[in-house]
mmCIF file of C-alpha atoms and ligand atoms in Angstrom:
data_model
loop_
_atom_site.group_PDB
_atom_site.id
_atom_site.type_symbol
_atom_site.label_atom_id
_atom_site.label_comp_id
_atom_site.label_asym_id
_atom_site.label_seq_id
_atom_site.Cartn_x
_atom_site.Cartn_y
_atom_site.Cartn_z
ATOM 1 C CA LYS N 1 27.380 13.089 -0.829
ATOM 2 C CA SER N 2 27.339 12.715 -4.586
ATOM 3 C CA ASP N 3 25.031 10.180 -6.168
ATOM 4 C CA LEU N 4 26.537 7.217 -8.023
ATOM 5 C CA ILE N 5 26.096 7.705 -11.744
ATOM 6 C CA LEU N 6 24.706 4.411 -12.910
ATOM 7 C CA SER N 7 25.462 3.382 -16.432
ATOM 8 C CA VAL N 8 25.205 0.106 -18.320
ATOM 9 C CA ASN N 9 28.233 -2.053 -17.849
ATOM 10 C CA LEU N 10 29.282 -0.223 -14.668
ATOM 11 C CA VAL N 11 30.654 -2.903 -12.292
ATOM 12 C CA LEU N 12 29.528 -2.907 -8.662
ATOM 13 C CA VAL N 13 32.122 -4.645 -6.554
ATOM 14 C CA ALA N 14 31.167 -6.712 -3.582
ATOM 15 C CA PRO N 15 33.616 -8.910 -1.426
ATOM 16 C CA TYR N 16 32.828 -12.145 -3.222
ATOM 17 C CA GLN N 17 30.885 -11.059 -6.362
ATOM 18 C CA ARG N 18 30.760 -8.523 -9.111
ATOM 19 C CA TYR N 19 27.503 -7.090 -10.332
ATOM 20 C CA ILE N 20 27.524 -5.724 -13.992
ATOM 21 C CA VAL N 21 24.669 -3.142 -14.447
ATOM 22 C CA LYS N 22 22.591 -4.109 -17.460
ATOM 23 C CA GLU N 23 19.551 -1.868 -17.085
ATOM 24 C CA ILE N 24 18.077 0.704 -14.712
ATOM 25 C CA LEU N 25 14.783 -0.615 -13.249
ATOM 26 C CA GLY N 26 13.627 2.390 -11.259
ATOM 27 C CA HIS N 27 14.555 5.317 -9.008
ATOM 28 C CA GLY N 28 13.109 7.040 -6.123
ATOM 29 C CA THR N 29 13.826 9.072 -2.958
ATOM 30 C CA PHE N 30 15.951 6.187 -1.559
ATOM 31 C CA GLY N 31 18.270 5.770 -4.648
ATOM 32 C CA GLN N 32 18.109 3.577 -7.696
ATOM 33 C CA VAL N 33 17.432 -0.101 -8.543
ATOM 34 C CA ALA N 34 19.480 -1.752 -11.247
ATOM 35 C CA LYS N 35 19.115 -5.006 -13.072
ATOM 36 C CA CYS N 36 22.598 -6.591 -12.839
ATOM 37 C CA TRP N 37 24.425 -9.758 -14.055
ATOM 38 C CA SER N 38 26.523 -11.657 -11.682
ATOM 39 C CA PRO N 39 29.078 -13.782 -13.408
ATOM 40 C CA GLU N 40 30.034 -15.629 -10.203
ATOM 41 C CA ALA N 41 26.375 -16.682 -9.413
ATOM 42 C CA ASN N 42 25.566 -16.962 -13.185
ATOM 43 C CA SER N 43 22.259 -15.122 -12.650
ATOM 44 C CA TYR N 44 20.506 -11.722 -12.928
ATOM 45 C CA VAL N 45 19.778 -9.889 -9.613
ATOM 46 C CA ALA N 46 18.049 -6.693 -8.749
ATOM 47 C CA VAL N 47 20.406 -4.251 -6.845
ATOM 48 C CA LYS N 48 19.045 -1.333 -4.859
ATOM 49 C CA ILE N 49 21.744 1.369 -4.507
ATOM 50 C CA ILE N 50 21.057 3.562 -1.578
ATOM 51 C CA LYS N 51 21.874 7.287 -1.558
ATOM 52 C CA ASN N 52 24.945 8.315 0.184
ATOM 53 C CA GLN N 53 23.212 9.969 3.178
ATOM 54 C CA PRO N 54 22.960 8.790 6.786
ATOM 55 C CA ALA N 55 19.145 8.822 7.081
ATOM 56 C CA TYR N 56 18.781 6.588 3.943
ATOM 57 C CA TYR N 57 21.604 4.440 5.056
ATOM 58 C CA ARG N 58 20.186 3.794 8.428
ATOM 59 C CA GLN N 59 16.711 3.031 7.098
ATOM 60 C CA ALA N 60 18.237 0.622 4.518
ATOM 61 C CA LEU N 61 19.842 -1.208 7.496
ATOM 62 C CA VAL N 62 16.410 -1.675 8.961
ATOM 63 C CA GLU N 63 15.149 -3.044 5.642
ATOM 64 C CA ILE N 64 17.921 -5.500 5.524
ATOM 65 C CA SER N 65 17.554 -6.601 9.084
ATOM 66 C CA ILE N 66 13.656 -7.032 8.721
ATOM 67 C CA LEU N 67 14.016 -8.880 5.348
ATOM 68 C CA ARG N 68 16.588 -11.259 6.679
ATOM 69 C CA THR N 69 14.485 -12.158 9.707
ATOM 70 C CA LEU N 70 11.424 -12.718 7.443
ATOM 71 C CA ASN N 71 13.282 -14.779 4.926
ATOM 72 C CA GLN N 72 15.431 -16.938 7.319
ATOM 73 C CA THR N 73 13.289 -17.341 10.412
ATOM 74 C CA TYR N 74 9.750 -17.114 9.211
ATOM 75 C CA ASP N 75 9.948 -18.346 5.557
ATOM 76 C CA PRO N 76 12.929 -20.582 5.095
ATOM 77 C CA ASP N 77 11.401 -22.524 2.166
ATOM 78 C CA ASP N 78 10.247 -19.353 0.227
ATOM 79 C CA GLN N 79 6.513 -20.087 0.359
ATOM 80 C CA HIS N 80 5.168 -16.887 1.630
ATOM 81 C CA HIS N 81 5.468 -14.504 -1.360
ATOM 82 C CA ILE N 82 8.078 -12.165 0.016
ATOM 83 C CA VAL N 83 11.140 -11.120 -1.950
ATOM 84 C CA ARG N 84 14.354 -12.856 -1.123
ATOM 85 C CA ILE N 85 17.358 -10.658 -0.078
ATOM 86 C CA LEU N 86 20.620 -12.108 -1.401
ATOM 87 C CA ASP N 87 23.496 -9.939 -0.333
ATOM 88 C CA CYS N 88 24.476 -6.510 0.911
ATOM 89 C CA PHE N 89 27.683 -4.544 0.423
ATOM 90 C CA VAL N 90 29.127 -1.074 0.263
ATOM 91 C CA HIS N 91 30.303 0.223 -3.141
ATOM 92 C CA GLN N 92 31.975 3.553 -3.068
ATOM 93 C CA ARG N 93 30.291 4.587 0.117
ATOM 94 C CA HIS N 94 26.920 3.475 -1.226
ATOM 95 C CA LEU N 95 25.134 0.741 0.699
ATOM 96 C CA CYS N 96 23.760 -1.738 -1.993
ATOM 97 C CA ILE N 97 21.176 -4.546 -1.466
ATOM 98 C CA SER N 98 20.764 -7.317 -4.047
ATOM 99 C CA PHE N 99 17.515 -9.114 -4.352
ATOM 100 C CA GLU N 100 16.233 -11.941 -6.516
ATOM 101 C CA MET N 101 15.142 -10.550 -9.917
ATOM 102 C CA LEU N 102 11.388 -10.175 -10.303
ATOM 103 C CA GLY N 103 9.174 -8.850 -13.103
ATOM 104 C CA SER N 104 6.749 -5.949 -13.489
ATOM 105 C CA ASN N 105 4.791 -4.439 -10.655
ATOM 106 C CA LEU N 106 1.068 -4.568 -10.374
ATOM 107 C CA TYR N 107 0.649 -0.862 -11.276
ATOM 108 C CA GLU N 108 2.483 -1.463 -14.514
ATOM 109 C CA LEU N 109 0.204 -4.580 -15.167
ATOM 110 C CA LEU N 110 -3.026 -2.595 -14.566
ATOM 111 C CA LYS N 111 -1.721 0.269 -16.823
ATOM 112 C CA MET N 112 -0.806 -2.328 -19.529
ATOM 113 C CA ASN N 113 -4.403 -3.435 -19.240
ATOM 114 C CA HIS N 114 -5.518 0.177 -19.934
ATOM 115 C CA HIS N 115 -6.907 0.377 -16.279
ATOM 116 C CA LYS N 116 -9.766 -2.071 -17.063
ATOM 117 C CA GLY N 117 -9.068 -4.395 -14.096
ATOM 118 C CA LEU N 118 -8.018 -7.988 -13.825
ATOM 119 C CA ALA N 119 -10.165 -11.172 -14.069
ATOM 120 C CA LEU N 120 -11.622 -12.335 -10.821
ATOM 121 C CA HIS N 121 -9.714 -15.611 -10.659
ATOM 122 C CA VAL N 122 -6.472 -13.617 -11.037
ATOM 123 C CA ILE N 123 -7.576 -11.166 -8.241
ATOM 124 C CA ARG N 124 -8.439 -14.134 -6.047
ATOM 125 C CA GLU N 125 -5.080 -15.763 -6.571
ATOM 126 C CA PHE N 126 -3.140 -12.571 -6.029
ATOM 127 C CA SER N 127 -5.076 -11.690 -2.807
ATOM 128 C CA HIS N 128 -4.329 -15.188 -1.465
ATOM 129 C CA GLN N 129 -0.670 -14.632 -2.083
ATOM 130 C CA ILE N 130 -0.540 -11.223 -0.497
ATOM 131 C CA LEU N 131 -2.248 -12.631 2.599
ATOM 132 C CA HIS N 132 0.226 -15.418 2.765
ATOM 133 C CA ALA N 133 2.948 -12.757 3.128
ATOM 134 C CA LEU N 134 0.926 -10.756 5.707
ATOM 135 C CA VAL N 135 0.490 -13.901 7.877
ATOM 136 C CA ILE N 136 4.123 -14.262 8.700
ATOM 137 C CA MET N 137 4.592 -10.443 8.927
ATOM 138 C CA LYS N 138 1.990 -10.553 11.666
ATOM 139 C CA ASP N 139 3.689 -13.506 13.395
ATOM 140 C CA ALA N 140 7.014 -11.600 13.233
ATOM 141 C CA GLY N 141 5.321 -8.372 14.495
ATOM 142 C CA ILE N 142 6.316 -6.438 11.308
ATOM 143 C CA ILE N 143 4.326 -3.740 9.660
ATOM 144 C CA HIS N 144 5.247 -3.116 5.999
ATOM 145 C CA CYS N 145 3.768 0.442 5.957
ATOM 146 C CA ASP N 146 3.973 0.930 2.179
ATOM 147 C CA LEU N 147 1.764 -1.770 0.522
ATOM 148 C CA LYS N 148 0.595 -0.498 -2.869
ATOM 149 C CA PRO N 149 0.445 -2.067 -6.378
ATOM 150 C CA GLU N 150 4.064 -0.546 -7.144
ATOM 151 C CA ASN N 151 5.406 -2.696 -4.283
ATOM 152 C CA ILE N 152 4.037 -6.029 -5.396
ATOM 153 C CA LEU N 153 5.837 -7.628 -8.299
ATOM 154 C CA LEU N 154 5.078 -10.401 -10.715
ATOM 155 C CA CYS N 155 7.420 -13.569 -10.810
ATOM 156 C CA GLY N 156 7.997 -15.055 -14.238
ATOM 157 C CA SER N 157 7.254 -13.206 -17.471
ATOM 158 C CA LYS N 158 4.704 -10.529 -18.103
ATOM 159 C CA GLU N 159 2.877 -12.801 -20.485
ATOM 160 C CA LYS N 160 2.836 -15.804 -18.138
ATOM 161 C CA PRO N 161 3.240 -14.694 -14.586
ATOM 162 C CA THR N 162 3.351 -17.592 -12.111
ATOM 163 C CA ALA N 163 2.938 -15.663 -8.787
ATOM 164 C CA ILE N 164 3.469 -12.338 -7.067
ATOM 165 C CA LYS N 165 5.879 -11.249 -4.233
ATOM 166 C CA VAL N 166 5.816 -8.340 -1.871
ATOM 167 C CA ILE N 167 8.843 -6.020 -2.078
ATOM 168 C CA ASP N 168 10.142 -2.739 -0.567
ATOM 169 C CA PHE N 169 10.482 -3.053 3.212
ATOM 170 C CA GLY N 170 12.230 0.357 3.117
ATOM 171 C CA SER N 171 9.401 1.811 5.342
ATOM 172 C CA ALA N 172 8.751 -1.225 7.482
ATOM 173 C CA CYS N 173 8.987 -1.178 11.244
ATOM 174 C CA LYS N 174 8.457 -3.507 14.160
ATOM 175 C CA GLU N 175 5.113 -3.328 16.164
ATOM 176 C CA GLY N 176 5.773 -1.425 19.319
ATOM 177 C CA ARG N 177 8.282 0.692 17.512
ATOM 178 C CA THR N 178 5.954 2.715 15.491
ATOM 179 C CA ILE N 179 7.829 5.958 15.682
ATOM 180 C CA TYR N 180 6.765 7.594 12.402
ATOM 181 C CA SER N 181 3.436 9.180 12.029
ATOM 182 C CA TYR N 182 3.719 10.099 8.269
ATOM 183 C CA ILE N 183 3.644 6.732 6.573
ATOM 184 C CA GLN N 184 1.988 4.808 3.824
ATOM 185 C CA SER N 185 1.287 6.137 0.324
ATOM 186 C CA ARG N 186 -1.814 8.402 0.508
ATOM 187 C CA TYR N 187 -4.271 6.237 -1.600
ATOM 188 C CA TYR N 188 -3.572 3.277 0.549
ATOM 189 C CA ARG N 189 -3.170 5.114 3.909
ATOM 190 C CA SER N 190 -5.329 3.837 6.673
ATOM 191 C CA PRO N 191 -7.653 5.834 8.887
ATOM 192 C CA GLU N 192 -5.425 5.289 11.884
ATOM 193 C CA VAL N 193 -2.443 6.830 10.267
ATOM 194 C CA LEU N 194 -4.642 9.595 8.764
ATOM 195 C CA LEU N 195 -6.287 10.458 12.136
ATOM 196 C CA GLY N 196 -3.113 9.838 14.324
ATOM 197 C CA TYR N 197 -4.380 6.819 16.155
ATOM 198 C CA PRO N 198 -2.054 4.132 17.584
ATOM 199 C CA TYR N 199 -1.437 1.723 14.734
ATOM 200 C CA ASN N 200 -0.259 -1.884 14.272
ATOM 201 C CA THR N 201 -0.257 -4.545 11.462
ATOM 202 C CA ALA N 202 -3.885 -3.879 10.728
ATOM 203 C CA ILE N 203 -2.793 -0.761 8.627
ATOM 204 C CA ASP N 204 -1.337 -3.180 6.117
ATOM 205 C CA ILE N 205 -4.720 -5.020 5.922
ATOM 206 C CA TRP N 206 -6.424 -1.702 5.020
ATOM 207 C CA SER N 207 -3.963 -1.204 2.287
ATOM 208 C CA VAL N 208 -4.656 -4.785 0.945
ATOM 209 C CA GLY N 209 -8.410 -3.926 0.864
ATOM 210 C CA CYS N 210 -7.603 -0.875 -1.290
ATOM 211 C CA ILE N 211 -5.311 -2.942 -3.569
ATOM 212 C CA VAL N 212 -7.808 -5.702 -4.069
ATOM 213 C CA ALA N 213 -10.543 -3.152 -5.070
ATOM 214 C CA GLU N 214 -8.086 -1.560 -7.443
ATOM 215 C CA LEU N 215 -7.159 -4.837 -9.125
ATOM 216 C CA PHE N 216 -10.882 -5.223 -9.877
ATOM 217 C CA LEU N 217 -11.598 -1.562 -10.859
ATOM 218 C CA GLY N 218 -8.340 -0.777 -12.563
ATOM 219 C CA LEU N 219 -8.262 2.498 -10.724
ATOM 220 C CA PRO N 220 -7.572 3.318 -7.028
ATOM 221 C CA LEU N 221 -10.557 3.218 -4.796
ATOM 222 C CA PHE N 222 -9.568 6.162 -2.651
ATOM 223 C CA PRO N 223 -7.657 8.566 -4.953
ATOM 224 C CA GLY N 224 -7.488 11.225 -2.336
ATOM 225 C CA ALA N 225 -6.109 14.428 -3.603
ATOM 226 C CA SER N 226 -5.388 15.585 -0.003
ATOM 227 C CA GLU N 227 -5.835 13.922 3.389
ATOM 228 C CA PHE N 228 -9.228 15.667 3.898
ATOM 229 C CA ASP N 229 -10.360 14.499 0.388
ATOM 230 C CA LEU N 230 -9.124 10.993 1.244
ATOM 231 C CA LEU N 231 -11.174 10.954 4.504
ATOM 232 C CA LYS N 232 -14.314 12.267 2.704
ATOM 233 C CA ARG N 233 -13.970 9.441 0.094
ATOM 234 C CA MET N 234 -13.628 6.767 2.787
ATOM 235 C CA ILE N 235 -16.760 8.055 4.579
ATOM 236 C CA ASP N 236 -18.711 8.224 1.212
ATOM 237 C CA ILE N 237 -17.817 4.763 0.152
ATOM 238 C CA LEU N 238 -18.200 3.073 3.528
ATOM 239 C CA GLY N 239 -21.416 5.053 4.312
ATOM 240 C CA GLU N 240 -20.295 5.781 7.914
ATOM 241 C CA GLN N 241 -17.615 7.757 9.760
ATOM 242 C CA PRO N 242 -14.842 6.379 12.028
ATOM 243 C CA PRO N 243 -16.267 5.113 15.374
ATOM 244 C CA ASP N 244 -16.328 7.726 18.224
ATOM 245 C CA ASP N 245 -13.963 5.478 20.302
ATOM 246 C CA VAL N 246 -11.288 6.063 17.536
ATOM 247 C CA LEU N 247 -11.962 9.694 17.008
ATOM 248 C CA ARG N 248 -11.793 10.335 20.757
ATOM 249 C CA GLU N 249 -8.312 8.883 20.959
ATOM 250 C CA SER N 250 -6.785 10.298 17.781
ATOM 251 C CA LYS N 251 -4.358 13.162 17.698
ATOM 252 C CA SER N 252 -5.660 14.854 14.428
ATOM 253 C CA THR N 253 -9.500 14.422 14.928
ATOM 254 C CA SER N 254 -9.947 18.177 15.339
ATOM 255 C CA LYS N 255 -8.330 18.768 11.999
ATOM 256 C CA TYR N 256 -11.297 17.202 10.251
ATOM 257 C CA PHE N 257 -14.175 16.947 12.732
ATOM 258 C CA LYS N 258 -16.116 19.382 14.947
ATOM 259 C CA TYR N 259 -17.026 18.091 18.441
ATOM 260 C CA VAL N 260 -20.667 18.579 18.834
ATOM 261 C CA GLY N 261 -21.369 17.132 22.340
ATOM 262 C CA SER N 262 -21.331 13.907 24.225
ATOM 263 C CA ILE N 263 -23.348 11.043 22.981
ATOM 264 C CA HIS N 264 -25.504 11.116 26.225
ATOM 265 C CA SER N 265 -26.719 14.594 25.497
ATOM 266 C CA LEU N 266 -27.825 13.752 21.996
ATOM 267 C CA ASP N 267 -31.328 12.639 23.123
ATOM 268 C CA PHE N 268 -32.049 16.046 24.428
ATOM 269 C CA ASP N 269 -31.043 17.873 21.390
ATOM 270 C CA GLU N 270 -33.943 17.876 18.849
ATOM 271 C CA SER N 271 -31.733 19.070 15.983
ATOM 272 C CA ARG N 272 -29.467 16.116 16.321
ATOM 273 C CA LYS N 273 -32.043 13.305 16.441
ATOM 274 C CA GLY N 274 -30.920 10.192 14.645
ATOM 275 C CA CYS N 275 -27.280 11.118 14.834
ATOM 276 C CA HIS N 276 -25.136 8.807 16.907
ATOM 277 C CA SER N 277 -21.888 10.518 16.932
ATOM 278 C CA ALA N 278 -20.294 13.285 19.069
ATOM 279 C CA TYR N 279 -18.309 14.285 16.002
ATOM 280 C CA ARG N 280 -19.412 15.932 12.782
ATOM 281 C CA LEU N 281 -17.193 16.089 9.634
ATOM 282 C CA LEU N 282 -16.258 19.786 8.804
ATOM 283 C CA SER N 283 -17.730 21.313 5.813
ATOM 284 C CA ASP N 284 -15.257 22.516 3.128
ATOM 285 C CA GLU N 285 -15.676 26.097 4.408
ATOM 286 C CA GLU N 286 -15.094 25.127 8.026
ATOM 287 C CA TYR N 287 -12.090 23.114 7.090
ATOM 288 C CA GLU N 288 -10.666 26.095 5.101
ATOM 289 C CA SER N 289 -11.094 28.497 7.945
ATOM 290 C CA ARG N 290 -9.705 26.008 10.543
ATOM 291 C CA GLU N 291 -6.776 24.666 8.765
ATOM 292 C CA MET N 292 -6.083 27.954 6.896
ATOM 293 C CA LYS N 293 -5.895 26.017 3.524
ATOM 294 C CA LYS N 294 -8.219 25.362 0.696
ATOM 295 C CA PRO N 295 -9.595 21.751 0.848
ATOM 296 C CA VAL N 296 -8.095 20.141 -2.219
ATOM 297 C CA ILE N 297 -10.818 17.991 -3.760
ATOM 298 C CA GLY N 298 -9.902 15.358 -6.333
ATOM 299 C CA LYS N 299 -11.846 14.024 -9.357
ATOM 300 C CA LYS N 300 -14.747 11.661 -8.895
ATOM 301 C CA TYR N 301 -14.035 8.575 -11.000
ATOM 302 C CA PHE N 302 -17.142 6.453 -10.283
ATOM 303 C CA GLY N 303 -19.812 8.927 -11.506
ATOM 304 C CA ASN N 304 -22.861 8.634 -9.313
ATOM 305 C CA LEU N 305 -21.799 5.345 -7.824
ATOM 306 C CA VAL N 306 -21.089 6.113 -4.165
ATOM 307 C CA THR N 307 -20.925 3.082 -1.899
ATOM 308 C CA LEU N 308 -18.628 0.191 -2.219
ATOM 309 C CA GLU N 309 -21.613 -2.133 -3.322
ATOM 310 C CA GLU N 310 -22.632 0.370 -6.035
ATOM 311 C CA ILE N 311 -19.129 0.774 -7.276
ATOM 312 C CA ILE N 312 -18.180 -2.960 -7.445
ATOM 313 C CA ARG N 313 -21.598 -3.991 -8.822
ATOM 314 C CA GLY N 314 -22.177 -1.180 -11.190
ATOM 315 C CA TYR N 315 -18.707 -0.262 -12.482
ATOM 316 C CA PRO N 316 -18.887 -0.641 -16.243
ATOM 317 C CA TYR N 317 -15.417 -0.371 -17.354
ATOM 318 C CA ARG N 318 -14.436 -4.030 -17.478
ATOM 319 C CA ARG N 319 -14.552 -4.765 -21.283
ATOM 320 C CA ASN N 320 -11.693 -6.908 -21.701
ATOM 321 C CA ILE N 321 -12.993 -10.042 -19.987
ATOM 322 C CA SER N 322 -14.559 -13.018 -21.620
ATOM 323 C CA GLU N 323 -18.185 -14.025 -21.410
ATOM 324 C CA LYS N 324 -17.340 -16.911 -19.123
ATOM 325 C CA GLU N 325 -15.507 -14.596 -16.738
ATOM 326 C CA MET N 326 -18.414 -12.182 -16.988
ATOM 327 C CA ALA N 327 -20.825 -14.915 -15.854
ATOM 328 C CA GLU N 328 -18.549 -15.978 -13.116
ATOM 329 C CA GLU N 329 -18.285 -12.420 -11.925
ATOM 330 C CA SER N 330 -21.998 -11.866 -11.468
ATOM 331 C CA VAL N 331 -22.114 -14.518 -8.830
ATOM 332 C CA SER N 332 -18.680 -13.647 -7.387
ATOM 333 C CA ARG N 333 -19.182 -9.946 -6.965
ATOM 334 C CA SER N 334 -21.028 -10.249 -3.654
ATOM 335 C CA ALA N 335 -18.253 -12.307 -2.301
ATOM 336 C CA LEU N 336 -15.666 -9.720 -3.499
ATOM 337 C CA ILE N 337 -17.751 -6.975 -1.747
ATOM 338 C CA ASP N 338 -17.830 -8.934 1.510
ATOM 339 C CA PHE N 339 -14.064 -9.530 1.275
ATOM 340 C CA ILE N 340 -13.086 -5.840 0.622
ATOM 341 C CA LYS N 341 -15.530 -4.750 3.355
ATOM 342 C CA GLY N 342 -13.782 -6.914 5.967
ATOM 343 C CA LEU N 343 -10.423 -5.330 4.981
ATOM 344 C CA ILE N 344 -11.523 -1.709 4.797
ATOM 345 C CA GLU N 345 -13.332 -1.544 8.090
ATOM 346 C CA PHE N 346 -12.773 1.755 9.860
ATOM 347 C CA ASP N 347 -12.331 0.062 13.316
ATOM 348 C CA PRO N 348 -8.873 -1.617 13.370
ATOM 349 C CA VAL N 349 -10.131 -4.065 15.970
ATOM 350 C CA LYS N 350 -13.026 -5.234 13.942
ATOM 351 C CA ARG N 351 -10.903 -5.317 10.717
ATOM 352 C CA TRP N 352 -10.137 -8.709 9.556
HETATM 353 P P1 ATP R 401 9.184 3.726 -2.856
HETATM 354 O O1 ATP R 401 9.705 4.926 -3.530
HETATM 355 O O2 ATP R 401 7.893 3.156 -3.367
HETATM 356 O O3 ATP R 401 9.337 3.667 -1.409
HETATM 357 P P2 ATP R 401 11.575 2.455 -3.094
HETATM 358 O O4 ATP R 401 12.158 3.709 -3.593
HETATM 359 O O5 ATP R 401 11.865 2.245 -1.667
HETATM 360 O O6 ATP R 401 10.140 2.509 -3.435
HETATM 361 P P3 ATP R 401 11.596 -0.198 -4.216
HETATM 362 O O7 ATP R 401 10.197 -0.114 -4.187
HETATM 363 O O8 ATP R 401 12.308 -1.279 -3.428
HETATM 364 O O9 ATP R 401 12.228 1.189 -3.911
HETATM 365 O O10 ATP R 401 12.029 -0.302 -5.724
HETATM 366 C C1 ATP R 401 11.597 0.609 -6.741
HETATM 367 C C2 ATP R 401 11.156 -0.102 -7.997
HETATM 368 O O11 ATP R 401 12.332 -0.857 -8.645
HETATM 369 C C3 ATP R 401 10.054 -0.994 -7.759
HETATM 370 O O12 ATP R 401 8.812 -0.451 -7.788
HETATM 371 C C4 ATP R 401 10.277 -2.044 -8.919
HETATM 372 O O13 ATP R 401 9.598 -1.563 -10.097
HETATM 373 C C5 ATP R 401 11.806 -2.084 -9.084
HETATM 374 N N1 ATP R 401 12.346 -3.210 -8.301
HETATM 375 C C6 ATP R 401 12.510 -3.289 -7.028
HETATM 376 N N2 ATP R 401 13.006 -4.438 -6.654
HETATM 377 C C7 ATP R 401 13.002 -5.276 -7.704
HETATM 378 C C8 ATP R 401 13.260 -6.654 -7.975
HETATM 379 N N3 ATP R 401 13.641 -7.474 -6.971
HETATM 380 N N4 ATP R 401 13.079 -7.159 -9.187
HETATM 381 C C9 ATP R 401 12.646 -6.335 -10.219
HETATM 382 N N5 ATP R 401 12.405 -5.030 -10.047
HETATM 383 C C10 ATP R 401 12.543 -4.465 -8.821
HETATM 384 MG MG1 MG R 402 8.660 1.134 -3.680
HETATM 385 MG MG1 MG R 403 10.261 2.261 -0.222
#
């Protein structure tokens, strides 16, 4: 069960190729990713070395099968901005997957930019390319389940990126085989997953909405410190709560909401005039007594800006853009707001 100790110049041996480790690119729960040189192919590749444990091994087999289908059947000409899988092999009981070598991820790019956000024309291009990937994923009935800036990589150099690609299908699943309920990284988690409502490829669209807003703001739109905090941020920013249809059918509704009577009885209840939902969000105190835990509340990043409109229009921390870009922005911010709103719609059926 030991982990492979990766070091520079270690050679990973595959049936028809050797991979010489040059640099460690990242590590996580799954294992490690190394930048390797392949003398036979005369090129660099990224090799993901999976931990020697059955659960990770099985999930990695799913990742391989999903990526092969997407690459070969749905995107043979490499035009849909999804990473190419090259090879897989077992080295000393570790499943290894090699991918084309890509550059920095979008989180690193935002950080390099001191979290001031990217220029609108760049955001537009990146959004377009992410949607190109999602189009074939929808055709293939594949849900990524972990879209976030760390899983979108630049192609080309950091100084002169030419495009982006979606990576990390390590949490992906097929529609209709949605067996896991604890998926998506919290900031990018959709209301369906949060509430325990049946989900489909629309959960990825929610994540894209969060990513696009973050590319503009430089900071996550919903930095939920807990799931309750996440839900409260969604409700504040969207200015509404999830529709009753969704709340009625969700497994975890009672964790966050109090049922306050059927919609039809509302007319007779003076105290609830003007309220159109049969569910009311719990107060912090009610949540604490019901869930037996303190509601963890995160920092507010946007000051007194509350709704999506206010945040996108009024967010002042975009200092590194030129005057020309600033002028373009003032006309384009409404379009950006409309776009993000279509993606972070509570109702998965109405969501673009
Ligand atoms: P997570 O922990 O987010 O689920 P993961 O552990 O499943 O991620 P990946 O996201 O596939 O693993 O890879 C981890 C990191 O390694 C990436 O965020 C990226 O920085 C780097 N990386 C992965 N694939 C490549 C690649 N093809 N080219 C360059 N770097 C890569
Ligand atoms: Mg990842
Ligand atoms: Mg992963």
